Structures are given as C-alpha cells and as structure tokens.
Amino acid sequence: MENPPVIVIAGATSPTGQAIARRFARESAFLALFSRDIEKLSRLSQAIGLPSTHLLTAALDFRMAEAAKQAAAIVQATFGRCDVLINLVGGWLGGKTIEEFDSVDYASMLDQHFWTTLHLVRAFLPLLRLSRRGRVLIVSSPSASLPPAQSAPYAIAKAAQETLLLTLAQEIKGTSLTANILRVNTIDTQGIRHKEPSPKTASWTTPEEIAETIAFLCSESAQMINGARIPLYGSP
C-alpha cells in the first residue's frame, strides 16, 4: 500500500486492539478505532499520538447490523476507503457442561463472535473491494476445531466465525482481497510467559506478537495468503 493504509479495528480497546493500533500508528496509518467504551477509546487515542487527520473513534455495538453500517459510512466519509478490517470483538464463556449452559449463553457467544463478524464483513466489503490490497482478519482459537470440555458456547461461536471467514476467503479468491484467521490459546497481557515460564505458558501469545503477525498479513508479501488458519501458539 503506497499510501498509508486505512485500518479499521473493532474491539480496539482490548489489549490486542491497543497493540495493533500502536503498531500501525508507527507507520502513520489512518486508524478507525471502534469499541463500546468511549472513555477507553479517548485514552487510547491520546496514547497512540496520531494527528486528528489520521484518526477516528466511535462507540458502537457491532452485535447490531445498523452499527456496522454506521461504522462503514463514517469510515467512508472520513477516509474515503478501507484497506484492512480487523474484528477483535468477543469474550469467553466456559466452565459448565452443554446441559448446564442455557440458551442465553449460546446466543451471547454467537452475538459476540459470529454476528459481529458477519455484520462488519457485510458492511465493509464494498469499501474493501476498492482497495488494491484489502484484508479481513480475526483472532480465533484452536477451540473452534478441537473444543475442550465445558466450552460449548465459545467453541461453537468460534467455529461459526471461522466458517464465515473461510467461506469469504473462497468467495474473494483471485481478487485483491484476502481473509485470514489467527489462532491463539491464551493472550498473555501481563508477560507471564517470560516471567513464569512453564509448559502451560509456553503456548501463550502476547498482543504484540499478534500485532506483528497482522502487520505482515497486511503487507504486499502476504498477498498469496488467503483462507489460512495461522497458529500463534508454538507446537500444537
């Protein structure tokens, strides 16, 4: 991307979102940062230090399709294009058996992981198609294909989210767009892997490692990577 890319980050105030924002801010990218927490967005905006011409923020809930459409309209009005869409929205729910979880638990995980991704992809695809090198990226988990016990709502939602991205990758194959999945076990926000090394923490991934991998996937060198599940947890 000869001009600074326009990077859209949903879930930008998460530790991973902040690391990605800082990584692209170093390249003076145009950043569109979205979260449900306007105060955290304000603090993040101040911390990354980009000029106002390179930055927009808005508090939106992408579980709602209209919010994603609103975000796309704001990005188009502000920057005129979108080169990268990154969805980091979604939490974790576990610790119960399939029969102990209720319908609300399953719906909540699907809302956070699958529906936010679907809403964002549908809203931003028209803009991404205008990019010379468009990218769609999510962070997922090995649980999507190897679900552990007592994790059904999360694992089901991640499997649905990955299926959406893999289908998208097939539909955009041969175009300037790519869609890829980064898989992590645990996101190490406190540097525990280095402070307390152990077999358990050896597979943990830092937000900065995720950010660097995403930066590579957004580069010209990664144009041939499409529809990949990229493991960021060392040996399986």
XYZ file of C-alpha atoms in Angstrom:
236
model
C 0.000 0.000 0.000
C 1.839 3.077 -1.232
C -0.346 5.471 0.749
C -0.775 4.874 4.474
C -3.436 2.180 4.834
C -6.829 2.738 6.406
C -7.101 0.244 9.253
C -10.456 -0.492 10.892
C -10.195 -2.150 14.312
C -13.347 -3.387 16.036
C -12.680 -4.124 19.689
C -9.858 -1.593 19.608
C -9.682 -1.031 23.365
C -8.842 -4.664 24.126
C -5.153 -5.313 24.901
C -4.729 -6.825 21.436
C -6.574 -3.959 19.787
C -4.363 -1.439 21.527
C -1.212 -3.280 20.436
C -2.406 -3.356 16.828
C -3.306 0.333 16.929
C 0.145 1.210 18.283
C 1.818 -0.977 15.645
C 0.083 0.723 12.724
C 0.392 4.166 14.301
C 4.161 3.764 13.958
C 3.576 3.646 10.189
C 1.327 6.730 10.347
C -1.615 4.665 9.145
C -5.145 6.026 9.143
C -6.915 4.356 12.061
C -10.632 3.873 12.642
C -10.984 2.595 16.197
C -14.271 1.181 17.448
C -15.322 -0.048 20.864
C -18.347 0.150 23.126
C -16.392 2.178 25.715
C -15.942 5.807 24.675
C -13.694 6.630 27.658
C -11.251 3.848 26.798
C -11.283 4.994 23.182
C -10.389 8.506 24.279
C -7.458 7.258 26.358
C -6.232 5.052 23.503
C -6.432 7.951 21.049
C -4.278 10.088 23.316
C -1.796 7.282 23.917
C -1.052 6.466 20.271
C -0.421 10.106 19.402
C -1.629 10.238 15.801
C -2.781 13.573 14.368
C -6.544 14.030 14.247
C -6.460 13.740 10.450
C -5.282 10.130 10.816
C -7.705 9.014 13.497
C -11.389 8.497 14.100
C -13.125 6.815 17.022
C -16.715 5.871 17.730
C -18.513 3.850 20.384
C -20.644 1.282 18.571
C -22.080 -2.156 19.343
C -21.469 -4.416 16.358
C -23.887 -7.033 17.587
C -26.316 -4.766 15.755
C -26.160 -4.696 11.947
C -27.013 -0.998 11.841
C -23.952 -0.177 13.946
C -21.677 -1.844 11.392
C -23.358 0.061 8.567
C -22.881 3.277 10.534
C -19.188 2.495 11.054
C -18.656 1.873 7.344
C -20.380 5.145 6.499
C -18.202 7.047 8.985
C -15.018 5.490 7.594
C -16.021 6.259 4.018
C -16.930 9.851 4.870
C -13.679 10.383 6.789
C -11.080 8.456 4.790
C -12.850 7.516 1.556
C -11.703 3.903 1.696
C -10.904 0.900 3.887
C -7.887 -1.347 3.396
C -7.967 -3.562 6.478
C -10.843 -4.812 8.634
C -9.875 -6.453 11.928
C -12.541 -7.815 14.272
C -11.435 -8.471 17.850
C -14.871 -8.265 19.454
C -15.817 -11.156 21.715
C -15.336 -12.633 25.148
C -15.122 -16.119 26.625
C -17.666 -18.249 28.433
C -16.949 -21.661 29.899
C -16.882 -23.800 32.993
C -20.195 -25.598 32.510
C -21.373 -28.634 30.599
C -23.522 -28.475 27.481
C -26.661 -29.154 29.507
C -25.761 -26.618 32.211
C -25.389 -23.705 29.800
C -28.687 -22.093 28.869
C -29.811 -20.641 25.559
C -28.796 -17.129 26.580
C -25.174 -18.273 26.946
C -25.084 -19.736 23.437
C -26.798 -16.685 21.976
C -24.383 -14.334 23.755
C -21.289 -16.024 22.341
C -22.755 -16.159 18.843
C -23.675 -12.482 19.099
C -20.158 -11.502 20.144
C -18.141 -13.625 17.744
C -20.229 -14.667 14.745
C -22.776 -11.911 14.341
C -20.340 -9.034 14.889
C -18.083 -10.507 12.213
C -20.919 -11.057 9.761
C -22.268 -7.541 10.280
C -18.832 -5.967 9.813
C -17.921 -8.025 6.751
C -21.198 -7.236 5.029
C -20.934 -3.530 5.843
C -17.289 -3.071 4.841
C -16.945 -5.355 1.808
C -17.967 -2.632 -0.671
C -15.164 -0.407 0.652
C -12.643 -3.236 0.875
C -13.265 -4.138 -2.759
C -11.974 -0.680 -3.715
C -8.626 -1.351 -2.035
C -5.627 -2.547 -4.029
C -4.834 -4.920 -1.175
C -7.823 -5.421 1.114
C -7.568 -7.569 4.218
C -10.099 -9.139 6.590
C -8.675 -10.613 9.797
C -9.959 -12.169 13.006
C -8.320 -13.683 16.075
C -9.710 -17.109 16.919
C -8.804 -20.193 18.929
C -7.936 -23.870 18.383
C -11.166 -24.497 20.317
C -13.002 -23.833 17.063
C -11.937 -27.238 15.731
C -10.730 -29.016 18.909
C -13.225 -27.920 21.555
C -12.326 -28.790 25.140
C -14.952 -29.909 27.621
C -17.105 -27.238 29.238
C -16.596 -24.712 26.464
C -19.534 -25.321 24.133
C -20.891 -21.758 23.643
C -17.448 -20.276 22.967
C -16.243 -23.140 20.771
C -19.447 -23.165 18.716
C -19.288 -19.400 18.205
C -15.635 -19.516 17.161
C -16.339 -22.375 14.751
C -19.122 -20.326 13.176
C -16.885 -17.260 12.962
C -14.097 -19.239 11.298
C -16.535 -20.816 8.836
C -17.655 -17.339 7.839
C -14.061 -16.194 7.199
C -13.126 -19.347 5.307
C -16.222 -19.012 3.115
C -15.371 -15.373 2.484
C -11.832 -16.395 1.513
C -13.253 -18.697 -1.163
C -15.631 -16.043 -2.459
C -12.870 -13.428 -2.828
C -10.241 -15.821 -4.193
C -8.482 -14.360 -7.210
C -9.256 -10.764 -6.247
C -7.174 -8.158 -4.432
C -8.760 -9.188 -1.115
C -7.695 -11.820 1.398
C -9.311 -13.163 4.566
C -7.331 -14.957 7.254
C -7.618 -16.272 10.789
C -5.051 -16.019 13.574
C -5.393 -18.675 16.258
C -4.161 -18.219 19.818
C -4.574 -20.209 23.022
C -4.202 -17.556 25.714
C -3.376 -13.902 25.120
C -0.569 -13.020 27.517
C -1.303 -9.433 28.531
C 0.969 -9.483 31.600
C 4.144 -11.008 30.167
C 3.666 -14.154 32.250
C 5.232 -16.388 29.589
C 8.604 -14.732 30.184
C 8.206 -14.024 33.909
C 6.986 -17.508 34.823
C 7.973 -19.892 32.018
C 6.259 -23.279 32.170
C 4.784 -25.864 29.798
C 1.407 -24.187 30.333
C 2.517 -20.648 29.481
C 4.805 -21.700 26.610
C 1.888 -21.543 24.168
C 0.643 -18.122 25.295
C 0.807 -15.277 22.778
C 1.428 -11.600 23.514
C -0.689 -8.831 21.982
C 2.468 -7.501 20.340
C 3.124 -10.840 18.617
C -0.414 -10.802 17.274
C 0.062 -7.215 16.085
C 3.286 -8.042 14.247
C 1.687 -11.030 12.526
C -1.248 -8.909 11.436
C 1.123 -6.244 10.121
C 2.810 -8.892 7.971
C -0.512 -10.220 6.693
C -1.370 -6.681 5.618
C 1.840 -6.356 3.625
C 2.333 -6.975 -0.077
C 4.453 -10.010 0.773
C 1.364 -11.737 2.205
C -0.851 -11.299 -0.861
C -0.866 -15.050 -1.568
C -2.023 -15.958 1.955
C -5.790 -16.378 1.858
C -8.114 -18.633 3.821
C -5.394 -19.615 6.286
C -5.721 -20.603 9.924
C -2.414 -19.359 11.302
C -1.357 -20.879 14.650
C 0.324 -18.486 17.061
C 0.839 -20.888 19.938
C 4.044 -22.761 19.163
C 3.861 -26.529 18.879
C 0.352 -27.995 18.763
